[in-house]
Coordinates of C-alpha atoms in Angstrom, one line a residue:
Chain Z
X2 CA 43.1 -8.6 49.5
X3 CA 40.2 -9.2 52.1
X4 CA 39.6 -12.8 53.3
X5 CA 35.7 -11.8 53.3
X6 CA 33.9 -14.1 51.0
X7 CA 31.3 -11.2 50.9
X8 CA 34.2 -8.4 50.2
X9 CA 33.0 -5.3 48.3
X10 CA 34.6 -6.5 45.1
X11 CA 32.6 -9.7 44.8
X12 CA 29.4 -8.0 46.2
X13 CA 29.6 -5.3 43.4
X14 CA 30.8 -7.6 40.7
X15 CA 27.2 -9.9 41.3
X16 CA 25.6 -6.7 41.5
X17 CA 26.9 -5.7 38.0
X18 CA 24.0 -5.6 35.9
X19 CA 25.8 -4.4 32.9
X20 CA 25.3 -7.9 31.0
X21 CA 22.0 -9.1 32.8
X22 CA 19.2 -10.2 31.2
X23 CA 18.5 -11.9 28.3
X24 CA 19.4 -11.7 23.9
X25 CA 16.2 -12.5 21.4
X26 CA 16.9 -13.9 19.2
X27 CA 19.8 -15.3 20.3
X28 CA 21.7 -17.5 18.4
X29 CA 22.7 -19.9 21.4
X30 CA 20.8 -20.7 24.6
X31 CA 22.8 -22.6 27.3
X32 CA 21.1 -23.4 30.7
X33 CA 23.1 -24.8 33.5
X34 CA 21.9 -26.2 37.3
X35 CA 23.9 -26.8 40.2
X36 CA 21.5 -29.6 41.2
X37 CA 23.0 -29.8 44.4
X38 CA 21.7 -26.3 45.3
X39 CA 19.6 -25.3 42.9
X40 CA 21.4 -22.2 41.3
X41 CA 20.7 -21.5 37.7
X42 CA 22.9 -19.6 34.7
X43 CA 21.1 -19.1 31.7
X44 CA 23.6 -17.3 29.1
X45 CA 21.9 -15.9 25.6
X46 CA 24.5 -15.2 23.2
X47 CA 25.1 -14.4 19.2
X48 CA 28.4 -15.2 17.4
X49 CA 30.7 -13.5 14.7
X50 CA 31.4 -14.5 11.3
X51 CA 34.5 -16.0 12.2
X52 CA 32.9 -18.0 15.2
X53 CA 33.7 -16.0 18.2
X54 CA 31.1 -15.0 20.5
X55 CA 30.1 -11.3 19.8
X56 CA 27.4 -10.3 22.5
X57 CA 26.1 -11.8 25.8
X58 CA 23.3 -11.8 28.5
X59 CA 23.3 -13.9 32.0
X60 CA 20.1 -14.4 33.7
X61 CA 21.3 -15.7 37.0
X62 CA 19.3 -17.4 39.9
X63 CA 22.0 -17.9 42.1
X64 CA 23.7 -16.8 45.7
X65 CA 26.1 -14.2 45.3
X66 CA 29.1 -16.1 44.2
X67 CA 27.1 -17.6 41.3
X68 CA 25.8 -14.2 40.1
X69 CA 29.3 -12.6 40.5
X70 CA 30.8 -15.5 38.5
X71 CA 28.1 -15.0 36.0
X72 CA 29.2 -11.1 35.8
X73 CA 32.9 -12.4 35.3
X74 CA 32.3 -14.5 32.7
X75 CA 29.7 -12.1 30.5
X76 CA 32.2 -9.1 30.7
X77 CA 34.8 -11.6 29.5
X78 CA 33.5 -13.6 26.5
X79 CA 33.3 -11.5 23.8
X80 CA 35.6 -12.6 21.3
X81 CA 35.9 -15.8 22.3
X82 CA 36.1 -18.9 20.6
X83 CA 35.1 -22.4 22.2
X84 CA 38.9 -23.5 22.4
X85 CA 39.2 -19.7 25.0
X86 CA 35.9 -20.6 26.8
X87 CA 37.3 -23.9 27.6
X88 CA 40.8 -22.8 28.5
X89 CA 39.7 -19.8 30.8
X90 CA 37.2 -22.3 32.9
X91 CA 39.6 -24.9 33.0
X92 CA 41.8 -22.1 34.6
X93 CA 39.4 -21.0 36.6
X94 CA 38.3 -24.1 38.2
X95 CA 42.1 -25.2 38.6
X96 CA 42.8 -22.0 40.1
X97 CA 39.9 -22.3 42.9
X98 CA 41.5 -25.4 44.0
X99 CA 44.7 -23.5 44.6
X100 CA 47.4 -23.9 41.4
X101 CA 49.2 -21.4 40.1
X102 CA 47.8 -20.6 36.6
X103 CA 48.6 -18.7 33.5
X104 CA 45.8 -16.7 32.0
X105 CA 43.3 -15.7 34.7
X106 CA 40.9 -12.8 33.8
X107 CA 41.3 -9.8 35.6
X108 CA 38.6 -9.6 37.8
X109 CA 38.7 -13.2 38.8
X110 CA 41.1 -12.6 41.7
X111 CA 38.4 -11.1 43.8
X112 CA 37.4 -14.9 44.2
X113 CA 40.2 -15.6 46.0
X114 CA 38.3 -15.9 49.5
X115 CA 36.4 -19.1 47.8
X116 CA 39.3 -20.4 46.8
X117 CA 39.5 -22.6 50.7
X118 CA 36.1 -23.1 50.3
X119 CA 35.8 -26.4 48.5
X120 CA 31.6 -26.1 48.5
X121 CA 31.8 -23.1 46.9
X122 CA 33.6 -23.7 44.0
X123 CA 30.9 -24.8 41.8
X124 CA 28.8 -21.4 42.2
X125 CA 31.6 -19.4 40.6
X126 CA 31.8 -21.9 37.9
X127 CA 28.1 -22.3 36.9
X128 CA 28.6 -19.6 34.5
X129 CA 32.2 -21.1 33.0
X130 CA 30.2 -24.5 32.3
X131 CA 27.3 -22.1 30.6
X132 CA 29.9 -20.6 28.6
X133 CA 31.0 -24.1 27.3
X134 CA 27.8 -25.0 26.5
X135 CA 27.1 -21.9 24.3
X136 CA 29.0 -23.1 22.1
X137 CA 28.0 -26.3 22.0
X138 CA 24.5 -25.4 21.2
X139 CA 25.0 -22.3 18.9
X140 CA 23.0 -22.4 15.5
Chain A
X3 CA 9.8 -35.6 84.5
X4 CA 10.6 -32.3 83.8
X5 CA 12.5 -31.0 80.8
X6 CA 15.5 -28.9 81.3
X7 CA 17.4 -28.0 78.1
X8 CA 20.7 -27.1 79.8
X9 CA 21.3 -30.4 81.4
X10 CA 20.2 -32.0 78.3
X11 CA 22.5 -30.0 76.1
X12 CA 25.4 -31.1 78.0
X13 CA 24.9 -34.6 77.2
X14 CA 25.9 -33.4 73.6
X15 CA 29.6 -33.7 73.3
X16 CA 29.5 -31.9 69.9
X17 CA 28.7 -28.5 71.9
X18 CA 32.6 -28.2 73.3
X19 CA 33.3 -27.4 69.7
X20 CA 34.0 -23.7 68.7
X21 CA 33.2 -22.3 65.4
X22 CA 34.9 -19.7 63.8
X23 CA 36.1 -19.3 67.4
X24 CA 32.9 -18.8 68.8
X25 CA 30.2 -21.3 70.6
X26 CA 28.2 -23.6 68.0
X27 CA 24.8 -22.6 67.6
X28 CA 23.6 -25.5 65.9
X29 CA 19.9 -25.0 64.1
X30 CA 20.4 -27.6 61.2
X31 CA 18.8 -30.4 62.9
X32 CA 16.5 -31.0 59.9
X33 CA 19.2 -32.1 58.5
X34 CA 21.2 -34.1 60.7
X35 CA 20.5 -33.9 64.6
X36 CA 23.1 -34.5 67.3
X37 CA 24.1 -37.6 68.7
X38 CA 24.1 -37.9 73.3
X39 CA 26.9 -39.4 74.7
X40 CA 25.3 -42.1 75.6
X41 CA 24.8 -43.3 71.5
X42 CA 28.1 -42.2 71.4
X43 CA 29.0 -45.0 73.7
X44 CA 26.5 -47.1 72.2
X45 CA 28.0 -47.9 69.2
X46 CA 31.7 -47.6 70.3
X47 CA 30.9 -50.5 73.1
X48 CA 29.4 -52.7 70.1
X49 CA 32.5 -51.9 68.3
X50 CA 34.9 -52.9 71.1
X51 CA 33.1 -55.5 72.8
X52 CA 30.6 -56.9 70.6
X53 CA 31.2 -56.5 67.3
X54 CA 30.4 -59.4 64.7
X55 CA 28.3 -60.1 62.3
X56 CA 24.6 -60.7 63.3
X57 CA 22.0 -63.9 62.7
X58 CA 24.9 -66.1 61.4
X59 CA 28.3 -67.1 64.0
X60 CA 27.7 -69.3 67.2
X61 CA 30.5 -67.6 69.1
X62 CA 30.3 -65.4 72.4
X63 CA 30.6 -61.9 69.8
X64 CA 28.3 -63.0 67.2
X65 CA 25.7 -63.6 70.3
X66 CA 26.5 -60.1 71.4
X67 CA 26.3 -58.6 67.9
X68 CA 23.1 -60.9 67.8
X69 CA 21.2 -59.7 70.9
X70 CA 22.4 -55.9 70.9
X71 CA 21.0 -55.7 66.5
X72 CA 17.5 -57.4 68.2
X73 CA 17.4 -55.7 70.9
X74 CA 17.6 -52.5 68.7
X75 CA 14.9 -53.6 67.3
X76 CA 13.1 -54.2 70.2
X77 CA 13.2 -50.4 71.0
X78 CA 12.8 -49.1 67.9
X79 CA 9.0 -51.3 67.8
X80 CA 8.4 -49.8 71.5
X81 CA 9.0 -46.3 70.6
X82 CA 6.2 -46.9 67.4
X83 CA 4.1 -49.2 69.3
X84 CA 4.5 -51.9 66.5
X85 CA 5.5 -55.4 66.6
X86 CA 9.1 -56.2 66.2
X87 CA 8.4 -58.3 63.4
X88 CA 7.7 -55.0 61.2
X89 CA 10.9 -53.5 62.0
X90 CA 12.7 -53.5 58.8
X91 CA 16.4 -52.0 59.8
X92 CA 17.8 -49.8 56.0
X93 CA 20.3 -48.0 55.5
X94 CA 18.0 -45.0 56.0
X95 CA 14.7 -42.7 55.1
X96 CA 15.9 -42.7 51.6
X97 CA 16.1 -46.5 51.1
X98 CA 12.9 -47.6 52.8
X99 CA 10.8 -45.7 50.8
X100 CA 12.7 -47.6 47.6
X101 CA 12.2 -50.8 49.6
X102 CA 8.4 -50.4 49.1
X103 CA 8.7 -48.9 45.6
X104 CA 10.8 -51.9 44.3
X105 CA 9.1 -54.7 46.2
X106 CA 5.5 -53.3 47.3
X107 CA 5.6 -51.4 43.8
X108 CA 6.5 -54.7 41.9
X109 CA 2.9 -55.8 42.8
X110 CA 0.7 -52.7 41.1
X111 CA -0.1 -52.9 37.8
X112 CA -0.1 -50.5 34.5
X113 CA -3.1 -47.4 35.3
X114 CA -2.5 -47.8 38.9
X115 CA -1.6 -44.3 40.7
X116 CA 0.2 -43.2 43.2
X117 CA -0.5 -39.8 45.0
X118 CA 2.2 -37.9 46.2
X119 CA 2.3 -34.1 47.1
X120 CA 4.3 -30.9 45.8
X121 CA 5.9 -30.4 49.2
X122 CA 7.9 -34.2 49.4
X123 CA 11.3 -34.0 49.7
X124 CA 12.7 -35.9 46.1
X125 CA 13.5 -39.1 48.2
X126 CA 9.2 -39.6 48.0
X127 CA 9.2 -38.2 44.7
X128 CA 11.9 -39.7 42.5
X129 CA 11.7 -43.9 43.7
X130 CA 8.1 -43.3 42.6
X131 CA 9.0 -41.8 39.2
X132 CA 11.6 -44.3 38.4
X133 CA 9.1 -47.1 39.6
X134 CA 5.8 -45.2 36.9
X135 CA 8.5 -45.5 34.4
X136 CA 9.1 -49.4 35.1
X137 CA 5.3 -50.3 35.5
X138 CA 3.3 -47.6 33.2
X139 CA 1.6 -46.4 36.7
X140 CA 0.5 -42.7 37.1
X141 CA 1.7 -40.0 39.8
X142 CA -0.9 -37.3 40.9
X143 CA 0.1 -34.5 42.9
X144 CA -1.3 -33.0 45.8
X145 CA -1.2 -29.1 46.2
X146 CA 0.1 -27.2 49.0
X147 CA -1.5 -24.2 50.3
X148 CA -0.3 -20.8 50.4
X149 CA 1.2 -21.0 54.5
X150 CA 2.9 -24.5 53.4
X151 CA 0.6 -27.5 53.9
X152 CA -0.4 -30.2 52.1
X153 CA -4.0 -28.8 50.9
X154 CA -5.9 -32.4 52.1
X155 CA -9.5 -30.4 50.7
X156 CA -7.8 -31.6 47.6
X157 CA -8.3 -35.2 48.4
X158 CA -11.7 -36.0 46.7
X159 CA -10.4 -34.6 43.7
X160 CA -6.8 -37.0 43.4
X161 CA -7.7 -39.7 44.9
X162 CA -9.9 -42.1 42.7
X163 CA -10.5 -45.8 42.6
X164 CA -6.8 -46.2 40.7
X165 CA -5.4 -45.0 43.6
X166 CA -2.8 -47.4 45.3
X167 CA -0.7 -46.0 47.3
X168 CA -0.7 -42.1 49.2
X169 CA 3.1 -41.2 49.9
X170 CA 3.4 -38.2 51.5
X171 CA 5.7 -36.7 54.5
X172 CA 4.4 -36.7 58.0
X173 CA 6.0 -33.6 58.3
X174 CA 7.3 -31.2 55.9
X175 CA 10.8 -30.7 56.1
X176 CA 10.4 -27.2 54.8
X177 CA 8.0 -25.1 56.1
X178 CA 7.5 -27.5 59.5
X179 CA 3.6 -28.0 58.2
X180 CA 2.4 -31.7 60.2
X181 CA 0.1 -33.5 57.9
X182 CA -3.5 -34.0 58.9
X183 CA -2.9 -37.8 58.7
X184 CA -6.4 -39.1 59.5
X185 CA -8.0 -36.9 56.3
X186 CA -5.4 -38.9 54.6
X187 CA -6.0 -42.4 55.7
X188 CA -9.7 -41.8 55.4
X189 CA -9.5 -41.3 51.5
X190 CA -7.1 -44.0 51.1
X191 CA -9.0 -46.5 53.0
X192 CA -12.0 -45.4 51.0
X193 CA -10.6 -47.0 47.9
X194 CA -8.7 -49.5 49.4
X195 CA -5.2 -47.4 48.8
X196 CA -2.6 -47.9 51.1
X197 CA -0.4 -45.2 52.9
X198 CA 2.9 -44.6 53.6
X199 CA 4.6 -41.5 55.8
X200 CA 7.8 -40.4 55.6
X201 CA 8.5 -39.9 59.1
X202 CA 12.1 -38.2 58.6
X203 CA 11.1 -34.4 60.3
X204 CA 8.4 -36.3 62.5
X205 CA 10.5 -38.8 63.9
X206 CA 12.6 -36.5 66.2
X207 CA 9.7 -35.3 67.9
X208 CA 8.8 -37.9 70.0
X209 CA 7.1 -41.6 70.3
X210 CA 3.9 -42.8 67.7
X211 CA 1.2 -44.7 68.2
X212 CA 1.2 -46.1 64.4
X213 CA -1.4 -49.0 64.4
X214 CA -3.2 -45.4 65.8
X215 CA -2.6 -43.5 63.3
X216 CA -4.3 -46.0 60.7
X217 CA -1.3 -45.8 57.9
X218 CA 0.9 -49.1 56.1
X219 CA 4.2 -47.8 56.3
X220 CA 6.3 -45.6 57.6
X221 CA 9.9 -44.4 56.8
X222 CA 12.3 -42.6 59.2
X223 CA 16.1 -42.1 59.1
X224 CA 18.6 -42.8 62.2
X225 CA 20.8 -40.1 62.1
X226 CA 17.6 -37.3 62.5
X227 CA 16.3 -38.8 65.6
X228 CA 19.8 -39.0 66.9
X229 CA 21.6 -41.6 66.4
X230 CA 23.8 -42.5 64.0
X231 CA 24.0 -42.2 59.8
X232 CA 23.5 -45.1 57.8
X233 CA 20.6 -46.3 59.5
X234 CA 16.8 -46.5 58.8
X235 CA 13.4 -47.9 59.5
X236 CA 10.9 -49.1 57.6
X237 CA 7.9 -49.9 59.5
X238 CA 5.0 -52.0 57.4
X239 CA 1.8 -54.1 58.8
X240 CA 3.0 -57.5 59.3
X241 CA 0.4 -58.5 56.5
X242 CA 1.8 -56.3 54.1
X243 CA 5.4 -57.0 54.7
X244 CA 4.1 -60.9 54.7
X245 CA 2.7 -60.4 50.6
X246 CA 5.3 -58.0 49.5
X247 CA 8.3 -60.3 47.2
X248 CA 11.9 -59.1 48.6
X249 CA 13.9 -56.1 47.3
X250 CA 17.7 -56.9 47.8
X251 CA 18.7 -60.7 47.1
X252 CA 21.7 -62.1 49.3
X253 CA 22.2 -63.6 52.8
X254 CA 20.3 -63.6 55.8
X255 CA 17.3 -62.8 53.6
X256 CA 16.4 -66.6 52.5
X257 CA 14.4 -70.0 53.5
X258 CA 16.4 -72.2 51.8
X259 CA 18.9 -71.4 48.1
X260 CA 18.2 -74.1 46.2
X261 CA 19.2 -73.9 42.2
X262 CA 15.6 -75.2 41.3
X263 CA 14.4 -72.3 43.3
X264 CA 15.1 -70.3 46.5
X265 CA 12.8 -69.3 49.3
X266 CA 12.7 -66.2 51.4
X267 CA 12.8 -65.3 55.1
X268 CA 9.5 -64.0 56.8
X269 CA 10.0 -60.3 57.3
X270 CA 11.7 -58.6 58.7
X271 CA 14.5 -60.5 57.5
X272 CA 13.4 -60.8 54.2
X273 CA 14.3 -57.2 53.9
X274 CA 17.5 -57.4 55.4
X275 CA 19.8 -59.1 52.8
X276 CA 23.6 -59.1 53.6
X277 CA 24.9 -57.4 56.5
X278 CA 23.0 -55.3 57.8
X279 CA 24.7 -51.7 59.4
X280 CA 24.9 -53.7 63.0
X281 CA 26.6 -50.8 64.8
X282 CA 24.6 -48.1 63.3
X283 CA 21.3 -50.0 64.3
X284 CA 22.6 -50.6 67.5
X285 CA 22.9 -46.4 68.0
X286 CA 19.4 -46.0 67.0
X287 CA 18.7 -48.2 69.7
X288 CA 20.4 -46.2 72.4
X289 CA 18.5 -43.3 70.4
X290 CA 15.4 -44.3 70.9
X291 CA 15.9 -45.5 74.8
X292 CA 17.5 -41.7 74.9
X293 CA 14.2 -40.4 73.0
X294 CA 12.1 -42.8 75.5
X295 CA 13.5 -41.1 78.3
X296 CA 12.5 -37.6 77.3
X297 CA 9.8 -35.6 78.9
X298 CA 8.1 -35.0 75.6
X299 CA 5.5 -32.5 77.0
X300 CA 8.4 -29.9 78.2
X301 CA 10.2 -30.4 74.9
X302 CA 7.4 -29.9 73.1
X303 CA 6.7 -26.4 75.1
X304 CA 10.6 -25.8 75.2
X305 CA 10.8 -25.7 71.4
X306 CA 7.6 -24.0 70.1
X307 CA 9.0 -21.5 72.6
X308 CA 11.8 -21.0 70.8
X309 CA 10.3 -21.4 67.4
X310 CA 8.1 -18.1 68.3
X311 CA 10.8 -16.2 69.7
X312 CA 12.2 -16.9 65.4
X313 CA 9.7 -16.2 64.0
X314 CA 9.1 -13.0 65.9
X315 CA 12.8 -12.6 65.1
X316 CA 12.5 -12.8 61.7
X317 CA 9.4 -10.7 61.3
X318 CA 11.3 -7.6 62.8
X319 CA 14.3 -8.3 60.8
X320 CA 12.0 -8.5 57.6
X321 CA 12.0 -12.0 57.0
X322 CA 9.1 -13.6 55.3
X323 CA 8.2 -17.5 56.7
X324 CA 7.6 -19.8 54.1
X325 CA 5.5 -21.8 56.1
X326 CA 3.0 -21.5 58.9
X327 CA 3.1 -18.6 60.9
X328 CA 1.1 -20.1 64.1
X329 CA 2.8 -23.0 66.2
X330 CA -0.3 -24.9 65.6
X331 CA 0.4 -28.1 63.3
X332 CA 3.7 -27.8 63.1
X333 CA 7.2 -28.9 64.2
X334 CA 10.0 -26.4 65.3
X335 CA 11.0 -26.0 61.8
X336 CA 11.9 -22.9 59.8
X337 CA 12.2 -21.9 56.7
X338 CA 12.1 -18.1 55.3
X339 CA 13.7 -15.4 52.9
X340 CA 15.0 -12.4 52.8
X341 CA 15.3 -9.5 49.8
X342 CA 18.1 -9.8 48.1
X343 CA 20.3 -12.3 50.1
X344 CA 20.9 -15.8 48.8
X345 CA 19.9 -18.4 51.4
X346 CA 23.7 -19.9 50.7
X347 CA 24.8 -16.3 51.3
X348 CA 22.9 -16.0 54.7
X349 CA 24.1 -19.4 55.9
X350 CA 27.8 -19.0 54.6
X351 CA 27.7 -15.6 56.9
X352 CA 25.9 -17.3 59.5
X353 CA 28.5 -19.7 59.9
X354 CA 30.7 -17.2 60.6
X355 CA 28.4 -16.7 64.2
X356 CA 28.8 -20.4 65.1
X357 CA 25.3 -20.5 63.8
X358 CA 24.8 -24.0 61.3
X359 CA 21.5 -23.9 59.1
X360 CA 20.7 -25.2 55.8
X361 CA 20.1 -23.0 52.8
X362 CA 19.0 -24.2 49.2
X363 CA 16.3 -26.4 48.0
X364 CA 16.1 -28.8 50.9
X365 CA 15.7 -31.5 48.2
X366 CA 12.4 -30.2 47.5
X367 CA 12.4 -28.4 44.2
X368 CA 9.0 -29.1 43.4
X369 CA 8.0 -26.8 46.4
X370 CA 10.4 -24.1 45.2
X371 CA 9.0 -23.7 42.3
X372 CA 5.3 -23.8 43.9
X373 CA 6.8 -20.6 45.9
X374 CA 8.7 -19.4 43.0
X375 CA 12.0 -19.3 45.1
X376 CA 15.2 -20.7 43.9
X377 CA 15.6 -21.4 47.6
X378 CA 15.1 -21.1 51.5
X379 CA 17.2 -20.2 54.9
X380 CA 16.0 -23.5 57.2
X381 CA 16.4 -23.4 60.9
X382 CA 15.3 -26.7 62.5
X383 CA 15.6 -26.3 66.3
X384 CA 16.0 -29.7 68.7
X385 CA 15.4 -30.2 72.4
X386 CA 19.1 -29.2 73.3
X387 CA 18.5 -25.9 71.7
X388 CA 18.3 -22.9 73.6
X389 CA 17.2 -19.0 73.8
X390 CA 21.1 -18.2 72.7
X391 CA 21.0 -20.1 69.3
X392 CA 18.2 -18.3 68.5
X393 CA 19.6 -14.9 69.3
X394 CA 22.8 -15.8 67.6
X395 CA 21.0 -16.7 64.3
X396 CA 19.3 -13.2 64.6
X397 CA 22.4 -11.2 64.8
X398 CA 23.7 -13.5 62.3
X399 CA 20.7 -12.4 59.8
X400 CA 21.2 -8.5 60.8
X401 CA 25.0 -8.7 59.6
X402 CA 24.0 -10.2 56.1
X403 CA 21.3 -7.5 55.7
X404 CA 24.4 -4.9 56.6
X405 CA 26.4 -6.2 53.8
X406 CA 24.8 -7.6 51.9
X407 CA 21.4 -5.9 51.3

């Protein structure tokens, strides 16, 4: 695995337009800032019967990390429920700062390069927090 | 004098350092400049041979402390062309604009407005918002042109007889744009509104007249004009300072504490509760005798050299400036994007050329938005800088178009 923060995998991942834009209606709107540098994940999504997200769109204003962890986290979260969303960014935060965890997506090891890079850590989780607040604010 | 930027440069200790095992090509001055070795020294002799707390003990250090804090002062006054007595020494840009929006703010009344401009950075945004909230006052908002500037043909239109107080930065920490103060004070003084510059991006380049330049305060930070963090200046007319109630209760700052009621120093002191950062204050000091000694013309030439030879840069690499494009009006500041790379993407790969330059908001979201741009790539260029820092930055910018655009 390349050191390169900018490796292809990451650079193709935020280029990964396969879940860009944006659901209307949507049954849940959830808008997240890094206020520190100003990078901006809005996530549309609807939700099953049984409570588990069933579609999703990211509309990311971001640097490269921020719209590649936006990418992760739309190809990951359908099916989930609040109690999975929580988990897998809990993972992922805990596994930027260098711990050994269980249940990482696949994909998500193409972050490793940010994983030294403590000022970096929040752009790959803008998306994760988004995810949270999904389904905090589903109708 | 003449100016020389090589011998200068190696008064910076901080340019042995290798990045990413190359030289350090440092363009983020805007946001913190370097310090000489002679504030280096500054504040490490205070610390070994004079350091004590200030206005208070009788003994030989306390004297020291005493005489080196004052004496900061002293030079600080000389490089504005003010009266010591208006020095007020904060812990930086950020806290002496909220010095005058707690204490001179505490004396406006509900209706009263304030006019600030969409280029200030949030420090001269949010202390006003937070003081409108407190005292039902109203903000107005001055436009910015199209090439970066505060649009002053705005004036007549947001300033009106409610109007007590214009805030807005000397220089933009942005696009580099240098206010046109004196269209400023002119409709302030019209209706009797006061003015106050932030001086932050103004500050490092060079001495002030500021009785001159007609304003009522100015606000600069220590560790932009090279000397040390945790240190700032707020400049006010001694009348001003003289009516305004304190800010900060605590020592140093009083007449006389009496339970029936306490009395307050005259300013400066007034403004100076508790200990004051005595060390810090005495770098800015050394800062300012370092800035005094400077041959302001050649740096002035040096660095609007080197701020056309980026720009040119830039333009052949496909850059667009967010900001002037002449070198008239401006300081040797930077900002611009590129198609489809992050500014945080540019700097991150930047860094790995030695080269240091801010990318993001610059605290100055209400300017983003204005350009529609979740951010900018900022290279803020000092005296020490030379032809090579620019270059480096250059190639730096033609690796992140490789792979990433």
């Amino acid at each position: 695995m390349s050191d390169d923060l900018y490796q292809q995998a990451i650079v193709a991942l935020a280029r990964d337009a396969s879940h860009a834009g944006k659901l209307e209606p949507a049954a849940a709107t959830a808008q997240r800032d890094n206020p520190l540098c100003g990078d901006r994940v809005t996530l549309t999504a609807d939700f099953a019967a049984d409570g588990t997200l069933s579609e999703i769109r990211h509309k990311t204003r971001g640097c490269l990390l921020c719209e590649a962890g936006a990418a992760l986290v739309a190809s990951h979260a359908t099916g989930l429920n609040a109690a999975k969303a929580a988990q897998a960014g809990a993972a992922m935060r805990a596994w930027l700062r260098g711990e050994a965890v269980q249940g990482l997506w696949q994909g998500a090891e193409a972050f490793a390069p940010v994983r030294p890079k403590k000022s970096r850590h929040d752009c790959v989780t803008l998306a994760f927090d988004a995810l949270a607040g999904l389904f905090e604010t589903r109708s | 004098m003449s100016f020389d930027a090589a011998v200068l440069r190696a008064q910076f200790p901080i340019f042995l350092e290798r990045i990413n095992g190359r030289p350090l090509h440092y363009l983020d001055n805007g946001a913190t400049a370097q310090m000489p070795q002679s504030v280096i020294d500054a504040v490490s002799f205070h610390d070994r041979h004079a350091r004590a707390n200030v206005l208070r003990g009788v003994h030989t250090l306390a004297e020291r402390a005493s005489e080196a804090y004052e004496g900061a002062r002293a030079r600080v006054a000389s490089f504005l062309n003010v009266p010591e007595t208006e020095i007020v020494f904060t812990g930086g840009c950020t806290a002496s604009i909220n010095l005058v929006a707690h204490s001179y703010g505490s004396l406006l009344h509900p209706g009263d407005e304030i006019l600030l401009s969409v280029l200030e950075h949030h420090s001269n945004i949010v202390p006003w918002q937070l003081l409108a909230e407190r005292a039902g006052l109203a903000i107005r908002v001055l436009p910015v042109t199209d090439d970066g500037r505060i649009d002053v043909a705005a004036l007549p239109r947001l300033v009106t007889e409610r109007t007590r107080l214009v805030a807005l930065a000397h220089a933009s920490n942005v696009t580099g744009a240098v206010l046109e103060v004196a269209a400023v004070v002119d409709a302030a003084k019209a209706v009797g509104a006061r003015v106050l510059l932030d001086g932050a991006q103004r500050i490092p380049q060079g001495p002030l007249d500021l009785a001159a330049l007609g304003v009522d305060f100015y606000a600069f930070s220590g560790h932009k004009a090279y000397g040390p963090t945790g240190v700032g200046v707020l400049w006010g007319r001694g009348e001003i300072l003289e009516a305004m109630p304190p800010f900060m209760g605590g020592g140093s700052m009083i007449g006389r504490v009496n339970f029936a009621g306490t009395t307050y120093a005259p300013p400066p002191r007034r403004f100076e509760a508790g200990t004051p950062p005595i060390a810090q204050a005495v770098g800015l000091g050394a800062a300012m005798a370092f800035m005094a000694d400077l041959d302001w013309a050649g740096v002035e030439a040096h660095e609007m050299g080197l701020t056309q030879r980026l720009m040119d840069g830039l333009g052949t690499l496909g850059a667009r400036i967010v900001g002037p494009r002449g070198l008239q009006g401006r300081v040797p500041v930077v900002s611009f994007v590129l198609d489809r790379i992050h500014p945080h993407d540019l700097a991150q790969i930047l860094d790995q050329h030695g080269v240091a330059i801010r990318g993001g908001h610059h605290c100055a979201q209400p300017l983003m938005d204005r350009f529609d741009l979740p951010g900018t790539a900022r290279a803020s260029i000092a005296p020490y800088n030379v032809a090579a820092d620019i270059d480096a930055l250059l190639d730096g910018v033609e690796d992140a178009k490789r792979r990433l655009a």
